[in-house]
Structure formats: structure tokens, C-alpha cells
XYZ file of C-alpha atoms in Angstrom:
697
model
C 0.000 0.000 0.000
C 2.846 2.387 0.643
C 3.339 2.932 -3.063
C -0.115 4.532 -3.164
C 0.416 6.910 -0.259
C 1.168 10.612 -0.548
C 1.617 13.359 1.995
C -0.983 15.934 2.968
C -0.035 18.872 5.146
C -3.134 19.245 7.355
C -6.546 17.720 8.065
C -8.066 21.050 6.953
C -7.260 20.101 3.353
C -9.368 16.936 3.233
C -11.973 18.457 0.916
C -9.234 18.808 -1.693
C -8.828 15.034 -1.775
C -10.134 13.286 -4.889
C -13.460 11.488 -4.516
C -12.851 7.781 -5.175
C -15.628 5.546 -6.519
C -14.226 2.180 -7.694
C -16.307 0.548 -10.470
C -16.488 -2.867 -8.716
C -19.605 -3.836 -6.760
C -17.641 -4.312 -3.524
C -14.259 -2.747 -2.863
C -11.655 -2.639 -0.121
C -8.706 -0.566 1.048
C -6.632 -2.140 -1.723
C -8.828 -0.404 -4.317
C -8.306 3.073 -2.860
C -5.453 5.541 -2.898
C -4.735 6.509 0.702
C -3.322 9.758 2.040
C -1.541 9.983 5.392
C -2.759 13.052 7.222
C -0.471 15.105 9.434
C -1.408 16.960 12.591
C -4.703 17.085 14.417
C -6.436 14.272 16.223
C -5.999 11.972 13.216
C -2.297 12.631 12.787
C -0.598 9.672 11.136
C -3.822 7.951 10.066
C -4.692 7.062 6.476
C -7.698 8.833 4.980
C -9.754 8.645 1.789
C -13.016 10.138 0.450
C -15.755 7.938 -1.021
C -19.482 8.456 -1.720
C -21.450 7.968 1.491
C -23.832 5.659 -0.384
C -20.964 3.189 -0.903
C -19.814 2.802 2.712
C -21.564 -0.553 3.036
C -19.773 -1.891 -0.056
C -16.452 -0.818 1.467
C -17.209 -2.599 4.753
C -18.146 -5.772 2.864
C -14.984 -5.552 0.788
C -12.796 -5.135 3.862
C -14.470 -8.161 5.453
C -13.468 -10.266 2.437
C -9.727 -9.820 2.939
C -8.142 -13.036 1.596
C -5.287 -13.081 4.119
C -7.377 -12.052 7.134
C -11.098 -12.689 6.608
C -12.987 -10.625 9.149
C -16.337 -9.249 10.168
C -16.374 -5.582 11.109
C -18.888 -4.691 13.792
C -20.084 -1.222 14.749
C -18.268 -0.422 17.969
C -19.850 3.006 18.423
C -22.081 5.396 16.498
C -23.068 9.028 16.903
C -25.383 11.272 14.880
C -26.111 14.976 14.628
C -29.014 16.778 13.017
C -28.494 19.295 10.248
C -28.275 22.852 11.541
C -27.100 21.773 14.997
C -23.641 23.345 14.495
C -23.185 26.971 13.454
C -19.494 26.687 12.506
C -18.657 23.045 11.739
C -15.088 21.834 11.421
C -13.956 20.706 8.002
C -14.036 17.117 9.286
C -17.204 17.673 11.320
C -19.739 14.902 10.951
C -23.449 14.292 10.600
C -22.818 10.618 11.331
C -19.814 9.064 13.040
C -19.336 5.277 12.996
C -16.437 3.285 14.420
C -15.931 -0.156 12.851
C -13.748 -2.725 14.640
C -12.654 -6.194 13.597
C -14.703 -8.782 15.486
C -11.487 -10.598 16.533
C -10.703 -7.708 18.863
C -9.893 -5.581 20.685
C -10.025 -7.942 23.687
C -7.670 -10.925 23.772
C -8.787 -14.152 25.444
C -6.349 -16.517 23.783
C -4.212 -17.108 26.903
C -7.198 -17.536 29.228
C -8.834 -19.989 26.820
C -5.680 -22.128 26.686
C -5.093 -21.942 30.448
C -1.686 -20.281 30.034
C -0.622 -17.121 31.793
C -2.108 -15.325 34.757
C -4.969 -13.776 32.866
C -3.606 -10.253 33.220
C -4.326 -9.506 29.585
C -7.976 -10.515 29.806
C -9.239 -7.053 30.727
C -10.945 -5.542 27.674
C -8.887 -2.907 25.923
C -11.920 -0.648 25.456
C -12.993 -0.748 29.091
C -16.471 -1.976 28.160
C -16.300 -5.187 30.148
C -16.597 -8.703 28.855
C -18.728 -9.642 25.857
C -20.729 -12.788 26.759
C -20.763 -15.442 24.087
C -17.867 -13.926 22.125
C -14.805 -14.915 24.202
C -13.842 -17.677 21.762
C -13.243 -15.154 18.982
C -11.435 -12.435 20.939
C -7.821 -12.494 19.728
C -6.761 -8.899 20.407
C -7.072 -7.595 16.844
C -6.510 -3.836 16.661
C -7.722 -3.321 13.076
C -10.354 -0.573 13.014
C -11.478 2.418 11.002
C -13.823 5.374 11.366
C -16.387 6.619 8.854
C -17.586 10.218 9.009
C -20.487 11.477 6.963
C -19.242 15.018 6.532
C -21.397 17.799 7.938
C -20.617 20.211 5.128
C -20.781 17.525 2.405
C -23.481 14.985 3.407
C -23.016 12.963 0.221
C -19.355 12.269 1.069
C -17.834 9.876 3.593
C -14.384 10.383 5.083
C -12.759 7.048 5.929
C -10.081 7.293 8.608
C -8.130 4.043 8.854
C -6.589 4.035 12.317
C -5.025 0.557 12.048
C -5.129 -1.210 8.699
C -3.339 -4.412 9.699
C -5.009 -7.289 11.534
C -2.438 -7.493 14.344
C -2.453 -7.617 18.134
C -0.659 -5.224 20.499
C 2.665 -6.962 19.786
C 2.306 -6.241 16.069
C 1.939 -9.932 15.167
C -0.885 -11.316 12.977
C -3.627 -12.619 15.280
C -5.976 -14.426 12.856
C -6.171 -15.504 9.247
C -3.631 -17.509 7.270
C -0.732 -15.295 8.428
C -1.310 -16.360 12.045
C 0.403 -19.739 12.482
C -1.604 -20.472 15.637
C -4.864 -19.982 13.690
C -4.044 -22.486 10.928
C -6.479 -25.383 11.031
C -8.940 -23.521 13.283
C -11.921 -21.292 12.617
C -9.719 -18.276 13.323
C -8.461 -18.734 9.768
C -11.849 -17.500 8.574
C -14.319 -14.734 9.313
C -15.811 -15.031 12.810
C -19.428 -14.972 11.648
C -21.453 -16.147 8.709
C -22.022 -13.503 6.070
C -25.181 -11.441 5.699
C -25.829 -13.179 2.374
C -25.845 -16.615 4.007
C -27.920 -15.321 6.908
C -30.477 -13.976 4.433
C -30.454 -17.292 2.603
C -31.033 -19.407 5.718
C -33.657 -17.054 7.149
C -35.573 -17.142 3.861
C -35.458 -20.940 3.830
C -36.837 -21.019 7.361
C -39.612 -18.562 6.552
C -40.838 -20.653 3.612
C -40.892 -23.782 5.770
C -37.708 -25.687 4.870
C -36.635 -27.857 7.803
C -33.330 -27.615 9.657
C -32.220 -31.022 8.366
C -32.930 -30.075 4.752
C -31.091 -26.768 5.151
C -27.980 -28.491 6.532
C -28.116 -31.227 3.873
C -28.458 -28.628 1.132
C -25.539 -26.652 2.558
C -23.319 -29.751 2.636
C -24.123 -30.428 -1.023
C -23.267 -26.850 -1.979
C -19.936 -26.945 -0.092
C -19.005 -30.293 -1.642
C -19.937 -28.907 -5.041
C -17.226 -26.240 -4.860
C -14.539 -28.511 -3.494
C -14.834 -28.258 0.277
C -14.760 -25.440 2.848
C -13.051 -22.179 1.886
C -14.571 -19.624 4.271
C -16.637 -19.238 7.444
C -19.918 -19.670 5.539
C -18.863 -23.185 4.572
C -18.794 -24.113 8.280
C -22.508 -23.465 8.827
C -23.611 -25.576 11.798
C -26.910 -26.831 13.102
C -26.452 -24.455 16.009
C -26.232 -21.499 13.599
C -29.548 -22.518 12.057
C -31.143 -23.102 15.482
C -30.122 -19.605 16.532
C -31.887 -18.175 13.494
C -34.922 -20.368 14.169
C -35.014 -18.906 17.656
C -34.854 -15.369 16.294
C -37.827 -16.051 14.012
C -39.798 -17.780 16.758
C -39.265 -14.909 19.193
C -39.861 -12.121 16.691
C -43.121 -10.201 16.613
C -44.505 -7.406 14.482
C -45.790 -5.662 17.597
C -42.725 -3.994 19.101
C -44.983 -1.590 21.004
C -48.691 -1.578 21.787
C -48.965 1.736 19.944
C -48.634 1.182 16.195
C -46.819 4.463 15.495
C -44.239 3.779 18.206
C -43.844 0.223 16.960
C -43.112 1.433 13.420
C -40.505 3.906 14.689
C -38.819 1.141 16.678
C -38.736 -1.087 13.580
C -37.169 1.723 11.552
C -34.461 2.177 14.197
C -33.681 -1.557 14.341
C -33.729 -2.172 10.586
C -32.003 0.883 9.192
C -30.431 -1.249 6.437
C -33.889 -2.002 5.056
C -35.147 1.580 5.325
C -34.422 3.566 2.201
C -36.517 6.617 3.113
C -38.564 7.509 6.171
C -40.667 10.557 6.942
C -42.799 10.542 10.061
C -46.327 11.894 10.054
C -46.753 15.544 11.022
C -49.317 18.312 10.662
C -47.770 19.397 7.348
C -46.181 16.206 6.012
C -47.561 12.709 5.337
C -46.152 9.448 6.651
C -43.795 7.910 4.063
C -41.772 4.716 4.462
C -39.799 3.270 1.550
C -38.377 -0.207 2.193
C -35.656 -1.755 0.060
C -33.563 -4.694 1.234
C -30.118 -5.415 -0.151
C -31.533 -8.380 -2.092
C -34.204 -6.168 -3.644
C -31.549 -3.644 -4.635
C -29.571 -6.380 -6.386
C -32.685 -7.501 -8.299
C -33.337 -3.926 -9.336
C -29.781 -3.575 -10.591
C -29.940 -6.899 -12.446
C -33.386 -6.941 -14.029
C -34.050 -3.215 -14.236
C -31.030 -2.481 -16.413
C -32.298 -2.107 -19.998
C -35.629 -3.450 -18.768
C -38.971 -2.251 -17.448
C -39.887 -0.962 -14.001
C -43.483 -0.517 -12.939
C -45.568 0.981 -10.163
C -48.245 -1.151 -8.512
C -49.900 1.554 -6.451
C -52.525 2.036 -3.732
C -53.042 -1.631 -2.865
C -55.363 -2.236 0.089
C -56.705 1.310 0.294
C -60.027 -0.003 1.677
C -58.601 -2.453 4.235
C -55.123 -1.372 5.307
C -54.414 1.630 7.514
C -52.173 3.079 4.802
C -52.211 1.786 1.203
C -49.221 -0.137 -0.104
C -47.416 0.647 -3.344
C -44.699 -1.463 -4.955
C -41.945 -0.925 -7.491
C -41.665 -3.970 -9.756
C -39.123 -5.277 -12.252
C -39.567 -8.294 -14.524
C -37.265 -11.310 -14.483
C -36.301 -13.632 -17.345
C -39.375 -15.798 -16.646
C -41.644 -12.745 -16.934
C -42.464 -12.640 -13.228
C -42.887 -9.296 -11.487
C -40.383 -8.954 -8.619
C -40.911 -6.333 -5.868
C -37.786 -4.198 -5.554
C -39.200 -1.580 -3.156
C -42.301 -1.143 -1.016
C -43.793 2.283 -0.342
C -46.221 2.801 2.533
C -47.657 6.302 2.758
C -50.631 8.055 4.306
C -51.175 10.067 1.107
C -51.394 9.269 -2.591
C -47.988 7.870 -3.515
C -47.699 9.895 -6.722
C -48.218 13.205 -4.956
C -45.002 12.991 -2.929
C -42.932 10.747 -5.188
C -40.469 13.624 -5.651
C -39.322 13.199 -2.042
C -37.651 9.836 -2.662
C -37.617 8.877 -6.355
C -34.578 11.057 -7.051
C -32.705 9.480 -4.141
C -33.537 6.035 -5.505
C -32.219 6.902 -8.972
C -29.069 8.303 -7.362
C -28.627 5.133 -5.310
C -28.868 2.947 -8.405
C -26.514 5.067 -10.494
C -24.025 5.163 -7.626
C -23.945 1.362 -7.693
C -23.769 1.190 -11.497
C -23.304 4.440 -13.468
C -24.191 2.594 -16.708
C -27.559 1.376 -15.402
C -30.464 2.522 -17.574
C -34.174 1.775 -17.704
C -35.892 1.052 -20.998
C -39.247 2.315 -19.734
C -41.071 3.201 -16.513
C -44.715 2.082 -16.180
C -47.159 4.129 -14.094
C -50.666 2.902 -13.286
C -52.197 6.280 -12.497
C -52.200 9.286 -14.880
C -51.975 11.727 -11.957
C -48.398 10.664 -11.134
C -45.694 13.323 -11.241
C -44.449 12.165 -14.640
C -41.890 14.937 -15.104
C -40.055 13.982 -11.874
C -39.819 10.316 -12.874
C -38.652 11.189 -16.401
C -36.104 13.689 -15.102
C -34.508 11.173 -12.731
C -34.562 8.031 -14.869
C -34.290 9.563 -18.365
C -36.503 6.934 -19.961
C -39.857 6.550 -21.643
C -42.901 6.725 -19.404
C -45.707 4.308 -20.275
C -49.226 4.265 -18.882
C -50.439 0.919 -17.533
C -54.227 0.396 -17.533
C -54.285 -3.093 -16.024
C -56.444 -2.254 -12.989
C -58.927 -0.226 -15.071
C -59.372 -3.178 -17.402
C -59.576 -5.624 -14.491
C -62.130 -3.561 -12.553
C -64.386 -3.134 -15.588
C -64.282 -6.809 -16.570
C -64.942 -8.059 -13.032
C -67.922 -5.768 -12.604
C -69.295 -6.578 -16.046
C -69.142 -10.285 -15.249
C -70.720 -9.678 -11.847
C -73.482 -7.238 -12.840
C -74.301 -8.282 -16.412
C -75.284 -11.884 -17.227
C -75.620 -11.772 -21.016
C -72.311 -12.681 -22.704
C -73.043 -10.766 -25.908
C -73.993 -7.654 -23.943
C -70.797 -7.982 -21.926
C -68.770 -7.988 -25.133
C -70.535 -4.930 -26.540
C -70.270 -2.993 -23.278
C -66.584 -3.803 -22.978
C -66.000 -2.584 -26.529
C -67.824 0.678 -25.808
C -65.817 1.145 -22.619
C -62.615 0.868 -24.663
C -63.943 3.584 -27.005
C -64.554 5.825 -23.992
C -61.079 5.292 -22.566
C -59.329 5.965 -25.860
C -61.844 8.554 -27.164
C -61.780 6.560 -30.387
C -65.282 7.469 -31.494
C -65.792 11.064 -30.533
C -62.579 12.863 -31.398
C -61.040 15.001 -28.682
C -64.148 14.963 -26.475
C -65.165 11.797 -24.629
C -68.434 13.228 -23.309
C -70.419 12.189 -26.387
C -69.063 8.646 -26.210
C -69.975 8.392 -22.518
C -73.509 9.674 -23.153
C -73.947 7.231 -26.041
C -72.707 4.356 -23.847
C -75.118 5.217 -21.046
C -78.064 5.543 -23.457
C -77.395 2.300 -25.348
C -77.030 0.249 -22.165
C -79.494 2.153 -19.989
C -81.131 -1.139 -18.989
C -77.909 -2.350 -17.326
C -78.702 -0.459 -14.133
C -76.323 -2.264 -11.770
C -73.241 -1.626 -13.885
C -74.310 1.939 -14.723
C -74.628 2.805 -11.044
C -71.126 1.409 -10.464
C -69.690 3.269 -13.466
C -71.255 6.603 -12.471
C -70.063 6.445 -8.875
C -66.582 4.957 -9.332
C -65.352 6.053 -12.767
C -67.309 8.958 -14.176
C -65.591 11.548 -11.908
C -62.127 10.352 -13.052
C -62.636 9.227 -16.642
C -61.454 12.486 -18.195
C -58.170 12.202 -16.282
C -57.583 8.763 -17.809
C -58.531 9.902 -21.309
C -56.088 12.804 -21.031
C -53.400 10.475 -19.704
C -53.761 8.117 -22.649
C -53.454 11.027 -25.077
C -50.331 12.162 -23.246
C -48.486 8.872 -22.815
C -48.092 5.669 -24.821
C -49.798 2.691 -23.189
C -47.986 -0.546 -22.416
C -48.777 -3.759 -24.305
C -50.777 -6.590 -22.633
C -47.781 -8.787 -21.733
C -46.609 -6.943 -18.576
C -50.213 -6.624 -17.404
C -50.346 -10.358 -16.662
C -47.158 -10.250 -14.576
C -48.405 -7.257 -12.575
C -51.769 -8.917 -12.081
C -50.109 -12.111 -10.810
C -48.155 -10.057 -8.259
C -51.384 -8.349 -7.226
C -53.156 -11.675 -6.661
C -50.209 -13.114 -4.709
C -50.072 -10.024 -2.499
C -53.812 -10.208 -1.947
C -53.763 -13.885 -0.966
C -50.898 -13.311 1.486
C -52.168 -10.191 3.234
C -55.937 -10.500 3.046
C -56.382 -13.955 4.510
C -59.218 -14.029 7.027
C -56.876 -14.962 9.863
C -55.120 -11.585 9.454
C -58.218 -9.386 9.617
C -57.368 -8.057 13.099
C -53.912 -6.954 11.941
C -54.942 -4.890 8.899
C -55.158 -1.612 10.863
C -51.529 -1.950 11.989
C -48.673 -0.728 9.797
C -46.086 -2.684 11.800
C -47.813 -5.958 10.843
C -47.743 -4.992 7.164
C -44.026 -4.143 7.361
C -43.178 -7.368 9.211
C -45.123 -9.576 6.782
C -43.594 -7.965 3.701
C -39.992 -8.122 4.896
C -40.126 -11.685 6.227
C -42.538 -14.200 4.702
C -43.455 -12.365 1.502
C -39.860 -11.320 0.773
C -38.731 -14.919 1.303
C -41.166 -16.261 -1.310
C -39.499 -14.161 -3.989
C -36.004 -14.944 -2.740
C -36.734 -18.689 -2.936
C -38.153 -18.402 -6.450
C -35.067 -16.610 -7.760
C -32.705 -18.965 -5.909
C -34.529 -22.017 -7.259
C -34.532 -20.608 -10.784
C -30.783 -19.876 -10.647
C -29.600 -23.086 -8.942
C -32.302 -25.700 -9.571
C -32.679 -26.418 -5.842
C -36.064 -26.620 -4.059
C -38.096 -26.482 -7.270
C -40.777 -28.569 -5.556
C -41.246 -25.785 -2.997
C -41.746 -22.950 -5.484
C -45.082 -21.175 -5.490
C -46.953 -22.478 -8.553
C -48.007 -18.960 -9.500
C -44.376 -18.111 -10.291
C -44.332 -20.611 -13.133
C -47.934 -20.182 -14.283
C -48.289 -16.472 -14.953
C -50.130 -15.763 -18.187
C -47.230 -13.961 -19.865
C -44.930 -16.947 -19.388
C -47.621 -19.452 -20.401
C -48.433 -17.523 -23.588
C -44.872 -18.058 -24.810
C -45.412 -21.834 -24.685
C -48.545 -21.867 -26.853
C -47.592 -22.994 -30.399
C -48.637 -20.707 -33.249
C -50.451 -23.649 -34.859
C -52.885 -23.624 -31.923
C -54.063 -20.157 -32.950
C -57.011 -20.054 -35.351
C -57.314 -16.527 -36.711
C -59.482 -15.742 -39.720
C -57.992 -12.668 -41.345
C -61.301 -12.097 -43.167
C -63.196 -11.962 -39.873
C -61.205 -10.120 -37.254
C -64.025 -9.893 -34.752
C -63.043 -13.129 -33.011
C -60.406 -15.872 -32.941
C -59.906 -19.252 -31.304
C -57.008 -20.934 -29.489
C -56.858 -24.680 -28.923
C -56.372 -25.653 -25.283
C -53.013 -27.241 -24.528
C -54.525 -29.371 -21.776
C -57.438 -30.633 -23.885
C -56.956 -30.643 -27.672
C -60.704 -31.079 -28.193
C -61.380 -27.744 -26.489
C -60.949 -24.324 -28.123
C -61.359 -20.962 -26.390
C -62.941 -17.994 -28.185
C -61.380 -14.538 -27.997
C -63.457 -11.518 -29.013
C -61.846 -8.314 -30.271
C -58.460 -10.077 -30.835
C -55.240 -8.100 -30.656
C -56.737 -5.338 -28.516
C -56.089 -4.366 -24.910
C -59.816 -4.990 -24.437
C -59.934 -8.553 -25.752
C -62.256 -10.976 -23.982
C -61.723 -14.736 -23.681
C -64.207 -17.357 -22.497
C -61.636 -19.453 -20.619
C -62.211 -19.923 -16.849
C -59.277 -17.691 -15.835
C -60.421 -14.809 -18.025
C -64.017 -15.200 -16.795
C -62.721 -14.272 -13.334
C -61.606 -10.926 -14.708
C -57.934 -11.823 -15.225
C -55.585 -11.422 -18.184
C -55.237 -14.928 -19.626
C -52.504 -16.487 -21.745
C -54.852 -16.768 -24.740
C -55.404 -12.993 -24.943
C -51.661 -12.379 -24.693
C -50.770 -15.063 -27.243
C -53.268 -13.649 -29.704
C -51.889 -10.136 -29.232
C -48.404 -11.499 -30.021
C -49.643 -13.296 -33.134
C -51.574 -10.276 -34.387
C -48.503 -8.120 -33.908
C -46.160 -10.555 -35.685
C -48.558 -11.187 -38.613
C -49.610 -7.531 -38.765
C -53.249 -8.553 -38.904
C -56.245 -7.311 -36.928
C -56.378 -3.767 -35.740
C -53.398 -2.140 -34.056
C -53.694 -1.646 -30.320
C -55.928 1.315 -29.547
C -53.066 2.833 -27.568
C -50.784 2.519 -30.602
C -53.425 4.160 -32.767
C -53.632 7.122 -30.415
C -49.840 7.400 -30.323
C -49.455 7.150 -34.103
C -52.167 9.711 -34.727
C -50.227 12.054 -32.464
C -47.114 11.403 -34.545
C -49.069 12.098 -37.748
C -50.176 15.397 -36.265
C -46.535 16.302 -35.708
C -45.729 15.523 -39.334
C -48.665 17.527 -40.637
C -47.836 20.463 -38.354
C -44.039 20.561 -38.031
C -43.028 21.974 -34.623
C -40.565 24.786 -34.118
C -38.432 22.665 -31.808
C -35.626 21.229 -34.007
C -35.289 18.096 -31.848
C -38.951 17.193 -32.256
C -38.774 18.000 -35.968
C -35.717 15.766 -36.392
C -37.541 12.937 -34.650
C -40.523 13.302 -36.994
C -38.297 13.240 -40.082
C -36.424 10.129 -38.935
C -39.689 8.210 -38.599
C -41.360 9.536 -41.748
C -40.752 6.390 -43.801
C -42.120 4.040 -41.169
C -45.084 6.288 -40.548
C -45.965 6.255 -44.256
C -46.251 2.478 -44.064
C -48.322 2.750 -40.910
C -50.591 5.323 -42.523
C -51.241 3.009 -45.458
C -52.148 0.174 -43.099
C -54.400 2.449 -41.054
C -56.150 3.651 -44.192
C -56.874 0.068 -45.247
C -58.304 -0.695 -41.812
C -60.350 2.499 -41.911
C -61.762 1.656 -45.346
C -62.833 -1.756 -44.069
C -64.569 -0.152 -41.082
C -62.243 -1.704 -38.496
C -60.576 1.483 -37.346
C -62.451 4.277 -35.641
C -61.311 7.892 -36.236
C -59.005 9.183 -33.533
C -58.276 12.701 -32.286
C -55.465 14.442 -34.111
C -54.418 16.881 -31.409
C -51.250 16.127 -29.471
C -50.574 16.809 -25.824
C -47.310 18.583 -24.817
C -46.366 15.572 -22.652
C -46.670 13.346 -25.718
C -44.400 15.672 -27.682
C -41.793 15.429 -24.938
C -41.975 11.642 -25.081
C -41.389 11.795 -28.832
C -38.549 14.222 -28.458
C -36.614 12.130 -25.972
C -37.454 8.542 -26.819
C -37.728 7.568 -30.477
C -38.746 3.905 -30.178
C -42.447 3.155 -30.267
C -43.827 0.804 -27.579
């Protein structure tokens, strides 16, 4: 390391140090250039500046030292609030954390062996003995301090007080350099890693027995050639300790729910991404993201989709739950963050969405989203677009689901259901009345005036908000049906887990919701990903992970699809389970397709609707999606009325050739009566989408 060191005159010059942000996921002292500071309280110590968001990665990297594997514990921690100091020092802190190697500072080696008079047993820190940890106390003096700088809260000053894992004599006291440690556990880290702890805890939560966990662990260790680190020495006692933790844990940390939530936040700061307590002027906001969820977001979100699933449980839970989802290689929606708030999540999204984007880009500066899906047109779209620099798509899955379920419940004539659903699609996309949806709504209510039950529902639940949705669809492109099935599957899984009758007494408590999400529900998704990656425990996977409609649609052969290009009003798909059975799909290729299969008759998006949408898209038959028609008409408007903005104009010119082909196809559909006229005006938000993101959905 000495070759990397340079001299600095005083601690006052620390802000002139270069900010170091190694590109690796985890990094250690070996990846940093250290400066030895002179003078002051830290005279002679090594210092370096890193982003505060990457402190955890540094601690993990230091714990993975090949010569001296360790586990750094927090020996002490202090915090200050902003504004508490009028004239802060240059190295003044908002947060101060002292990390110490878990093999020290006390030394019990002589007392354990029975040698010596025990004079060196007294703890070096004066804190007394540490019950249950004597066997690992070997006098290690390696420790460092992390200061979140008061004047630069985004920076962390690392002060390495002792970088070598040595005792007070200067000799190695654990690891492969310590001859007395060879052949003992002192060669390895003193504790199992957080990754293994998460793995075992998840297995326990989903019901895997202790014996099966140990047997699985032995197979894994044998698979990579025997033990290499502390994790490979997992014992039955380790697992029993974690079983005991689960058995003794409770969501109710305090009889008062608000106090209980605050206590959970204090105890699980690693899981808390953002927290704002309720006040007279501010709503309650809690954003939860575990380390595993962050890794899934980094992996599947890069060049992929991310979606909001918002306001779940607004009628039953104390505060509604929203979720950020990404989609894995099997087309399952994976929760990568949970948001619990006392207000509408979109109204205060600006408080944390920027911090989330910054967190992701700090981990991987090259990380980029392909598109962000929102399921409510009143979201703060500009804030999301500004922070993620991607296309924003509108997702109408819960509108479609609510309308279908209520049609099936309140209307008993299948043909009437089909006609009503088609008219509802015209309302949502204003595809019959030009820019004004009022005429379409009035026509719908007059034609189906005899359907009193559904009309009462529509007037009370949707009429006050329908114009907002119509405007949203004119402003933003709408996602295709495929992701809708994955989001819907997540919704149903969440509903079955939280809204079981046995939990009815817990719904008013936020602490119960937090506990359930971060333990049992989180473990279901961990197990699914682990099983998919390794092949283990496939028999324990939740069936819904492998049976979502999007994934199933990909396994339906094209030959099973019977589509008459001369009659695009309906199509049929042969059942894979029973070749003598064929399901009928009305309005094929549209977001508002209806299928007569049992799953679709419950109001869900089925694999037959998705498969048919894929076939229609690949064969370029049937009508384009209504959302695509709206979007293309907006593009045509731009071509017919060239904007002054050169970027928008350039975009329109680049796509002129493709649009000419689209126009020809639309004209043919219009001549055959299959395409309704669409409004030609374009919303400013739509223009911004076109300007920034040239690819059509």
C-alpha cells in the first residue's frame, strides 16, 4: 500500500482530496489511494473520500480480505441533526461510525488455553466482557472510522486508524498469516455472512426444515470442493439460533402502532431507504428496500422495465401499499421496493424517487431503464422522467380488471358484456368522438341504460375520473398486454398473502404490514429466484411463479391459434390441456380482448389474450392496439404540423418512412370499417416523449 500513499499537510485540506468511486460492486482498502494526514487528532492515520452511499460496499470488501477474513462490527455510532452546528469543522460529521474487527480488541487466547495469569484478559476498550464472544477475541486492533461530513453529506471520510489485523505486539492474530490460527476457525471470518444469513432465514420462513437446510448446505460446499470460508462451516447451532430469532420475533414492538413502526425503523435501518414521520404538514412515508431487492433492481431493471403497482389495500389497510416492480427472465414481477404512505404515492414521489435513482446510479453508473410504467395518470411524470431519463408508459391493467370483473358480476348476457366492454374501450381511448369523450360516454349510457347495476357502479366509481384517464392516454403511450399479466399475478399473490381471514385483526396496523412484507413475503421471492438460478427446491416454489399468463403464452404454439384474417371480430385458441377444447377470444389483438376461458371469466388477463396479441402483432393482422393508434395519430399530427423545436422536428423526419407504411395500413383498416377515427391533437407531454425517446412501444 505504501506505493499509493502521498503526503498531505493538514486535516483542513481533506476536501481537496479526490473522490474515489471504484467501479467494482464491492471494494476494499486495496482499491483506494490513501493519504496519510499530518497533525490534528488523526495525525498519522490514512484517509480517503468515497461516496457515502458506498460505505456498506467498502465494509463488505474489507471483510473479504483473503489473508485475514474478518467481520467488522459497529463499535460506536453518533449522529447529529443538520443545523445543529453553526461553525462546523472541516471534518465535522453528521454521522460518526467506528468499525472494529470482530477478533478484537479484547484478547482471550491465553485464558482460553489456560496459560498465563490472565492479566491480559481485561478488555482494551474498558467496556467489560462480551458474553458469548470470548472464543473469537484475539486482540485484533484493526479498526477504522467513517464520518459522513457535515458540510458535504453525500461524502464519507474514511479514517483508517489501524489497517493491519495485528495484536498489540504487532503480530498477525488471525487468518492464514497467524500460524496459531491455521487449522482452526480463526483462519476465517468469525461470523457467517449477511448473504448466508439472508439465505437461511428465507429458507426457514418458507418452511424448509433444519435437516434439509444443513443437507443442502453440505451439497453446496461439496460442489465447490470443500470449505473455503466461514460460511462453509454453517452448523446446526447457527440454524437453530436463526430459528429462535424467528420464533421470538413479533410485528408488535410496542402496543402503539406508530411507536412500533418507529422502533422497527431504528432496528432495521439497512432495510429503510426513506422515512418521513407523520406531522401536521407532512404525510407518513416509508420506503423499504432490502439489499436483495436492490440487487434484483440492478440486475433486471437495467435495460428493462420498471413498474408501479400503487394504492393496494386502500379499503382495508391503515395506509395503502405501493410497490416498485421489475420483470425477471421468466416474466415474473419482482418487488424491488415497497412504499407505505398516508397520502397518494404519486403526490409525494419527488421526495424519494430522485434518491432512488441516485442510489442505483451510484452502484452502477451505466444502469439505464428502458421504460417506466405508471398505473395512475396523476403521477408526477416529469419527476420520474427527469430522474430516470426513460420513456414513461401508462399501464391500464387495474382499469381493465375492474371493468371486466364488474361486467361479469353485474351483467349476465355474454353478448352484452362484449358490446359494453368494446364501448368502454372507445370511452377510454376517445376513439369514437374525437377530442371529447363526453359524447361517447352519453352514447354508452343511453345504449345500455337497462344495465342499471353496472351503470350505477360506473357513475359512482369512474365517471368523476374518466377524463383524467382519457387525457393520460393522449399524453403517454400505453404498455402492451404482456406486462399486465405479470403485474396482475403479483397483485393476486399479495392479496392472498395479506388478506387472509386470519389476518383481519392486523390490517389496521402498519407494523404488521411491514413485518409480513420483509419476512414471509420477501422470502417467497427470494426462494423463487434462488430455485430458478440453482435448480434447488423447485418442488417448494409457489406455482403462480411458473404459471403467470405472460410466461404461459410463450409456450402456446402458433399452430394452436385459429385466426381468420377475413373476420377479425373473433379468434380461437386450442387448449393445450385438452386438444378437443378451443377458447374464443373476441376483439383479438386489442387491450380490451375478452376470452371465455375460466381464468379470463374471473376478470384476469389470460394467456390466450396475450398469445393472440403477439400473433396479431407478428402477422400484422387485426387492428393495431388502440393505444398505438392514439400514439401514431399524435405522430401524424406532428408531421402535418411541423413543430418549431428542431429536436422534435428531427424525430418526426427520422420516422417519416415508417409512418408512411403505418398510414397506409391504417387507411386500409379504416376503409374496411375496423378502425375508428381518432383525435389528431397532441398533448405537450406526448411531444416530450417523442422528443426524448424515439422507439415506439
